[in-house]
Tab-separated table of C-alpha atoms in Angstrom:
chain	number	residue	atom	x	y	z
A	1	UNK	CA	-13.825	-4.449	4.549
A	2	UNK	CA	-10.333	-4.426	5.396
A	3	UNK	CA	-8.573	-8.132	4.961
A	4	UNK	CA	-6.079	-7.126	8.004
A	5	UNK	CA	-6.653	-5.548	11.585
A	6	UNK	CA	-3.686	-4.263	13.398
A	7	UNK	CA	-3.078	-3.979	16.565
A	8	UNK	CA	-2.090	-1.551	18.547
A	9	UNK	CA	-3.871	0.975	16.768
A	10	UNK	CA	-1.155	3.086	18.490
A	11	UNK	CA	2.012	2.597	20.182
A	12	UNK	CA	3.737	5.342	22.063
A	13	UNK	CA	8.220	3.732	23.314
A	14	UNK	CA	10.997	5.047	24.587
A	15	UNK	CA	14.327	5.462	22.414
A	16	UNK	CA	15.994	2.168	22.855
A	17	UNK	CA	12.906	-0.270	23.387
A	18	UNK	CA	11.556	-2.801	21.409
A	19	UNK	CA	8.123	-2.490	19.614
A	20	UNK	CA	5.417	-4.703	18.756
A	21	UNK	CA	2.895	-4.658	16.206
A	22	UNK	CA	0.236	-7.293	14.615
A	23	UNK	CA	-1.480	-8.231	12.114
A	24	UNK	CA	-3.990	-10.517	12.007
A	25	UNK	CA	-6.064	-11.391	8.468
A	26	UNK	CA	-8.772	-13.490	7.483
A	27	UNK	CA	-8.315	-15.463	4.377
A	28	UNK	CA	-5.514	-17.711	2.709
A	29	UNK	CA	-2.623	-16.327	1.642
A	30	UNK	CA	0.119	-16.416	-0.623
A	31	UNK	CA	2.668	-13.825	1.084
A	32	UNK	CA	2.240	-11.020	3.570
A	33	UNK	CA	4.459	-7.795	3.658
A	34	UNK	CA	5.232	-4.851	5.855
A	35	UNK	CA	5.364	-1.368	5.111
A	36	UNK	CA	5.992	1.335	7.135
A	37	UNK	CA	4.522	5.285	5.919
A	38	UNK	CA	6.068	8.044	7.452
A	39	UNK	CA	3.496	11.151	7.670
A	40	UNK	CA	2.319	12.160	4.281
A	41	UNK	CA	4.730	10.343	2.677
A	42	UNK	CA	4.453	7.070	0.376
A	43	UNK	CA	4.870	3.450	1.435
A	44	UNK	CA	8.498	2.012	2.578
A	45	UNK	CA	8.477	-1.607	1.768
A	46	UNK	CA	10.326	-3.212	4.800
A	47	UNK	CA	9.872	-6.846	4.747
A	48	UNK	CA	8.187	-10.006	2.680
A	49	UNK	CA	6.890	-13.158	4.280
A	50	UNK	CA	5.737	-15.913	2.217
A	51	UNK	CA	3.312	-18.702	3.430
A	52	UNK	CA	5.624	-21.044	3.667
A	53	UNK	CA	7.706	-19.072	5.979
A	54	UNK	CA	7.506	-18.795	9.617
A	55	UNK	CA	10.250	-16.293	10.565
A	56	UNK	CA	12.194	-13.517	8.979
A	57	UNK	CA	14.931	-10.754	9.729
A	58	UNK	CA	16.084	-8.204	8.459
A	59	UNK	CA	18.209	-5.788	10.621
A	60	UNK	CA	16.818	-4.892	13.879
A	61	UNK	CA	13.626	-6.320	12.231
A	62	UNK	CA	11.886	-9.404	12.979
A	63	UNK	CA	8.705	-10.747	11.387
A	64	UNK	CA	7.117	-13.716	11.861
A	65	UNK	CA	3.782	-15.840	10.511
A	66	UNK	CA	1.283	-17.972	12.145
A	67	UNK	CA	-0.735	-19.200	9.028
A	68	UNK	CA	-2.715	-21.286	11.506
A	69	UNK	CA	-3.656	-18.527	13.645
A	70	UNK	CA	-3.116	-16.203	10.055
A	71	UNK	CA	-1.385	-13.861	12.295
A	72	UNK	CA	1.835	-11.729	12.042
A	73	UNK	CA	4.197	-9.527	13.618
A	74	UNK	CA	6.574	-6.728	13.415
A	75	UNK	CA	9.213	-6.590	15.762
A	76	UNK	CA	11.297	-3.488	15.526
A	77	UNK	CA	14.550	-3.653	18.158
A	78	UNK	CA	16.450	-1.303	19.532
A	79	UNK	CA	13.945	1.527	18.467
A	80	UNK	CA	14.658	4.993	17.411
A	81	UNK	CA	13.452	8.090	17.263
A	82	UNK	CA	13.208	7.628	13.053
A	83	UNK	CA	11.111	4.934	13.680
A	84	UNK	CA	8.489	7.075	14.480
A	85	UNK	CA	6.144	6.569	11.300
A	86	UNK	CA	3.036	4.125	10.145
A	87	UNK	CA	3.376	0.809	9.996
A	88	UNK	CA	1.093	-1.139	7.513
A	89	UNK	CA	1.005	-5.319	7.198
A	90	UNK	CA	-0.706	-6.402	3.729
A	91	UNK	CA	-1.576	-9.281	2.479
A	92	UNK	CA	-1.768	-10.940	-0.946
A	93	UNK	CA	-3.925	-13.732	-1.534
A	94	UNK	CA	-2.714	-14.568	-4.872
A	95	UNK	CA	1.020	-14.784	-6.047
A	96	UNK	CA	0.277	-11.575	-8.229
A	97	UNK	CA	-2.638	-10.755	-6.770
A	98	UNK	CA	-4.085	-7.302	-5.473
A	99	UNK	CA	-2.304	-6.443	-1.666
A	100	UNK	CA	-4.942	-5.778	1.008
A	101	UNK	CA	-4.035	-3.646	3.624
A	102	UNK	CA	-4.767	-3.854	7.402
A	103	UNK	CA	-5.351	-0.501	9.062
A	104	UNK	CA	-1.911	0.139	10.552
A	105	UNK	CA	-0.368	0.607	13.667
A	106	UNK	CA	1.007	4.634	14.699
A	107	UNK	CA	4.272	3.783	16.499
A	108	UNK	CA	5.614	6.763	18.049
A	109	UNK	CA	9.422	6.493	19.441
A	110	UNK	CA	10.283	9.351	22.315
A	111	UNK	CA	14.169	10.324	22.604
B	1	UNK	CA	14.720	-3.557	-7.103
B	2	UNK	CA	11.694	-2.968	-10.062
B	3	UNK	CA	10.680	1.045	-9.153
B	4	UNK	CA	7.168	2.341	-10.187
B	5	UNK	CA	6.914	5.948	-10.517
B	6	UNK	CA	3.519	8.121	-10.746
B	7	UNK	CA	3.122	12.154	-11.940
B	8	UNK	CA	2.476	14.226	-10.609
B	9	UNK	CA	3.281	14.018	-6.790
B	10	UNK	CA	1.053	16.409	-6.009
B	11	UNK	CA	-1.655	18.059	-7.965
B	12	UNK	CA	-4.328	21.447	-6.531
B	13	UNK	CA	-7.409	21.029	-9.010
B	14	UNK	CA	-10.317	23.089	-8.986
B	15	UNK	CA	-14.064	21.689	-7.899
B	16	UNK	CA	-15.352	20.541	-11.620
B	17	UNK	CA	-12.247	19.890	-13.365
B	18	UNK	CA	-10.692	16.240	-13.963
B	19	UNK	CA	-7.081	15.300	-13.507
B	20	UNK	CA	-4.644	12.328	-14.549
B	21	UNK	CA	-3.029	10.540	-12.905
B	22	UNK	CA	0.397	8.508	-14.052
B	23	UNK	CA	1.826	5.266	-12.986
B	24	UNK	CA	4.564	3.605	-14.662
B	25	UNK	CA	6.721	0.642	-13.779
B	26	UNK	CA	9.813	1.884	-14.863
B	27	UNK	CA	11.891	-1.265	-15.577
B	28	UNK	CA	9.764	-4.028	-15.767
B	29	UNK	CA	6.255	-4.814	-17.263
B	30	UNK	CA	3.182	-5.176	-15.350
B	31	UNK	CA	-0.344	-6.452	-16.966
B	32	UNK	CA	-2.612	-5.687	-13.926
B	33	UNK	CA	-1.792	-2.674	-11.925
B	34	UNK	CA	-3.560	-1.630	-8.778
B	35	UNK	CA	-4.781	2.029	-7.708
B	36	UNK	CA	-5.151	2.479	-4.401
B	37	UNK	CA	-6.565	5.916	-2.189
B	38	UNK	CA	-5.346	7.060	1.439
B	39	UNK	CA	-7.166	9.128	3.488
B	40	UNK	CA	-5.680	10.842	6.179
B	41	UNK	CA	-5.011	9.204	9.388
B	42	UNK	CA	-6.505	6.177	6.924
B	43	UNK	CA	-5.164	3.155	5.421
B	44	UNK	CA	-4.868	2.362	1.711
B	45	UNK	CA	-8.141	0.979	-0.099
B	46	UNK	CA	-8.006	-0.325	-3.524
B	47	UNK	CA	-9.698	0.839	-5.658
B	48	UNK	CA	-9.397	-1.129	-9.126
B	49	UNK	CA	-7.670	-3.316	-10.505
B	50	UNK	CA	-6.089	-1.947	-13.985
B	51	UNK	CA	-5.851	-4.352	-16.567
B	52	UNK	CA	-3.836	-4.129	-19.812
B	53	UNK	CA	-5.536	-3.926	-22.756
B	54	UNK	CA	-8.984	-4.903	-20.930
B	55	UNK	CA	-11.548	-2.991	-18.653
B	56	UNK	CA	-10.475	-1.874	-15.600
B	57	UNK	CA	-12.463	-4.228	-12.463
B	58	UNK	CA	-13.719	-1.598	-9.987
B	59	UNK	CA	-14.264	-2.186	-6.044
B	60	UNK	CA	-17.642	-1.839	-4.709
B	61	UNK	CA	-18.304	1.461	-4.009
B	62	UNK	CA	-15.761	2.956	-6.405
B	63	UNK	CA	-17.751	5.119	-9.407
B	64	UNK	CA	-16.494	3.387	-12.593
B	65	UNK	CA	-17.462	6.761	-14.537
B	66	UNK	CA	-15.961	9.340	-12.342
B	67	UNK	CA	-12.302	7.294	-12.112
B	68	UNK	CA	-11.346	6.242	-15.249
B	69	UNK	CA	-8.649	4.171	-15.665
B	70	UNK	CA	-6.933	3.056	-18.829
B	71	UNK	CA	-3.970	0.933	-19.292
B	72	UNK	CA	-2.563	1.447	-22.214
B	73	UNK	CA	0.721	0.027	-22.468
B	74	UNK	CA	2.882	-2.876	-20.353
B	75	UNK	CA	4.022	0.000	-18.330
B	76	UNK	CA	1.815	3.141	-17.916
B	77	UNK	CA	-1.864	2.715	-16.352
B	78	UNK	CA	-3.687	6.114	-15.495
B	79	UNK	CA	-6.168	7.237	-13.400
B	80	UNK	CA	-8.368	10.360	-14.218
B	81	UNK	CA	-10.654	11.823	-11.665
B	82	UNK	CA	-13.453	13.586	-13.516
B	83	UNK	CA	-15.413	16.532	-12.298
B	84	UNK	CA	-13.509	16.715	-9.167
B	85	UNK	CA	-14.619	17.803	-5.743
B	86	UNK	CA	-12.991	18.149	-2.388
B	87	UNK	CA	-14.687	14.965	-1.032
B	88	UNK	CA	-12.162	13.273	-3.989
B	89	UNK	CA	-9.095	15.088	-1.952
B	90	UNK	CA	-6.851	12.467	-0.994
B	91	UNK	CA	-3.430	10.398	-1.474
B	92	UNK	CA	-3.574	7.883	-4.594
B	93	UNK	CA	-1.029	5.168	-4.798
B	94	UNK	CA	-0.645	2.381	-7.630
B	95	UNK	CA	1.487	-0.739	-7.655
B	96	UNK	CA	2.574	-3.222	-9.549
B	97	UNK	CA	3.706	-6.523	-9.402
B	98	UNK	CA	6.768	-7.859	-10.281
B	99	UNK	CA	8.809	-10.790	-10.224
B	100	UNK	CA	11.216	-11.128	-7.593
B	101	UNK	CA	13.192	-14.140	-6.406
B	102	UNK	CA	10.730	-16.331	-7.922
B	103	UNK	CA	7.450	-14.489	-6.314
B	104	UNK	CA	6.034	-11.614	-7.123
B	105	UNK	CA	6.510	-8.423	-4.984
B	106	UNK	CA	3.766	-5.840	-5.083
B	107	UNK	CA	6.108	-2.503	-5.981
B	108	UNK	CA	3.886	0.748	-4.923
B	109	UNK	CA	4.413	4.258	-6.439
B	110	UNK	CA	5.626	6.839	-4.185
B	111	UNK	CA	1.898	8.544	-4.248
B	112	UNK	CA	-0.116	11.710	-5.744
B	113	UNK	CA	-1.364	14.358	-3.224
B	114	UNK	CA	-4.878	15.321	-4.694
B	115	UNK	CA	-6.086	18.734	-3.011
B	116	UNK	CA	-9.537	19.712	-4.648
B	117	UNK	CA	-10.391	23.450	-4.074
């Protein structure tokens, strides 16, 4: 089974808000990541947490980690309609380790 | 940053044939790759885990004799689905990982569209 569960399976904004997705896994970690897919495309590496990191930004991203809770989240601000795409948190248990992907979030942005 | 590339992009087999697939990480070398397959609407499952110069290590499920995998070299591992059908159609992504700031990032191909007919 999937290491990761995302949630909302779907997310359907307005240009101009701010969207939320997370990610919640089950086993230790050594760093989690973010991707984001747009439709029949490849992966779009976006951001890199590790373990020992709580918060991260990058733009009008923001992700942060709960290792206690082994939890994360994706905050996109300020969305736009180019947003629109996949967005896919995965997690590596080992430093070089295999990634293990939750099973994404659809964001859709409206203009 | 390190770039992996796979050939083809997309690929239109016919039911019974087998095709390769490439994946190469282009400026750095990677021992253990990692194939991955997308359906659609789906997220990425992995596979196996490619291993240089050592047997491939195969998810449960995953038929070690229909997708072979061989890893050759530091920097080429490829898949080959054998006798092909459309149930094998899908999107198959490899990575690699590579050392970056002192961790290793898990760099991902940009993806082969398989379309069995």
């Amino acid at each position: 089974s999937q290491q990761g569960e995302e949630d909302p399976q779907a997310l359907s904004i307005q240009e101009g808000e701010n969207a939320t997705m997370n990610c919640s896994y089950k086993t230790s970690i050594n760093n989690l990541q973010w991707y984001r897919q747009n439709s029949g495309r490849g992966l779009v590496h976006l951001i890199l947490i590790r373990s020992n990191e709580r918060e991260k930004h990058s733009g009008r991203l923001r992700v942060t980690l709960d290792t206690s809770k082994k939890s994360s989240s994706l905050l996109i601000t300020a969305s736009r309609a180019a947003d629109t795409a996949s967005y896919f948190c995965a997690t590596k248990g080992t430093n070089a380790g295999k990634s293990t992907f939750g099973d994404g979030t659809t964001l859709t942005v409206k203009p | 940053g390190a770039v992996v590339s796979q050939h083809p992009s997309w690929v239109i087999c016919k039911s019974g044939t087998s095709v390769k697939i490439e994946c190469r990480s282009l400026d750095f070398q990677a021992t253990t790759m990692f194939w991955y397959r997308q359906f659609p609407k789906q997220s990425l499952m992995l596979m196996a885990t490619s291993n240089e110069g050592s047997k491939a290590t195969y998810e449960q499920g995953v038929e070690k004799d229909k997708f072979l995998i061989n890893h050759a070299s530091l920097t080429l591992s490829t898949l080959t689905v054998t006798s092909a059908h459309p149930e094998d159609s899908s999107f198959y992504i490899c990575s690699a990982p590579g050392l970056a700031g002192g961790t290793y990032e898990q760099y991902f191909g940009p993806g082969t569209r398989l379309t069995v007919t």
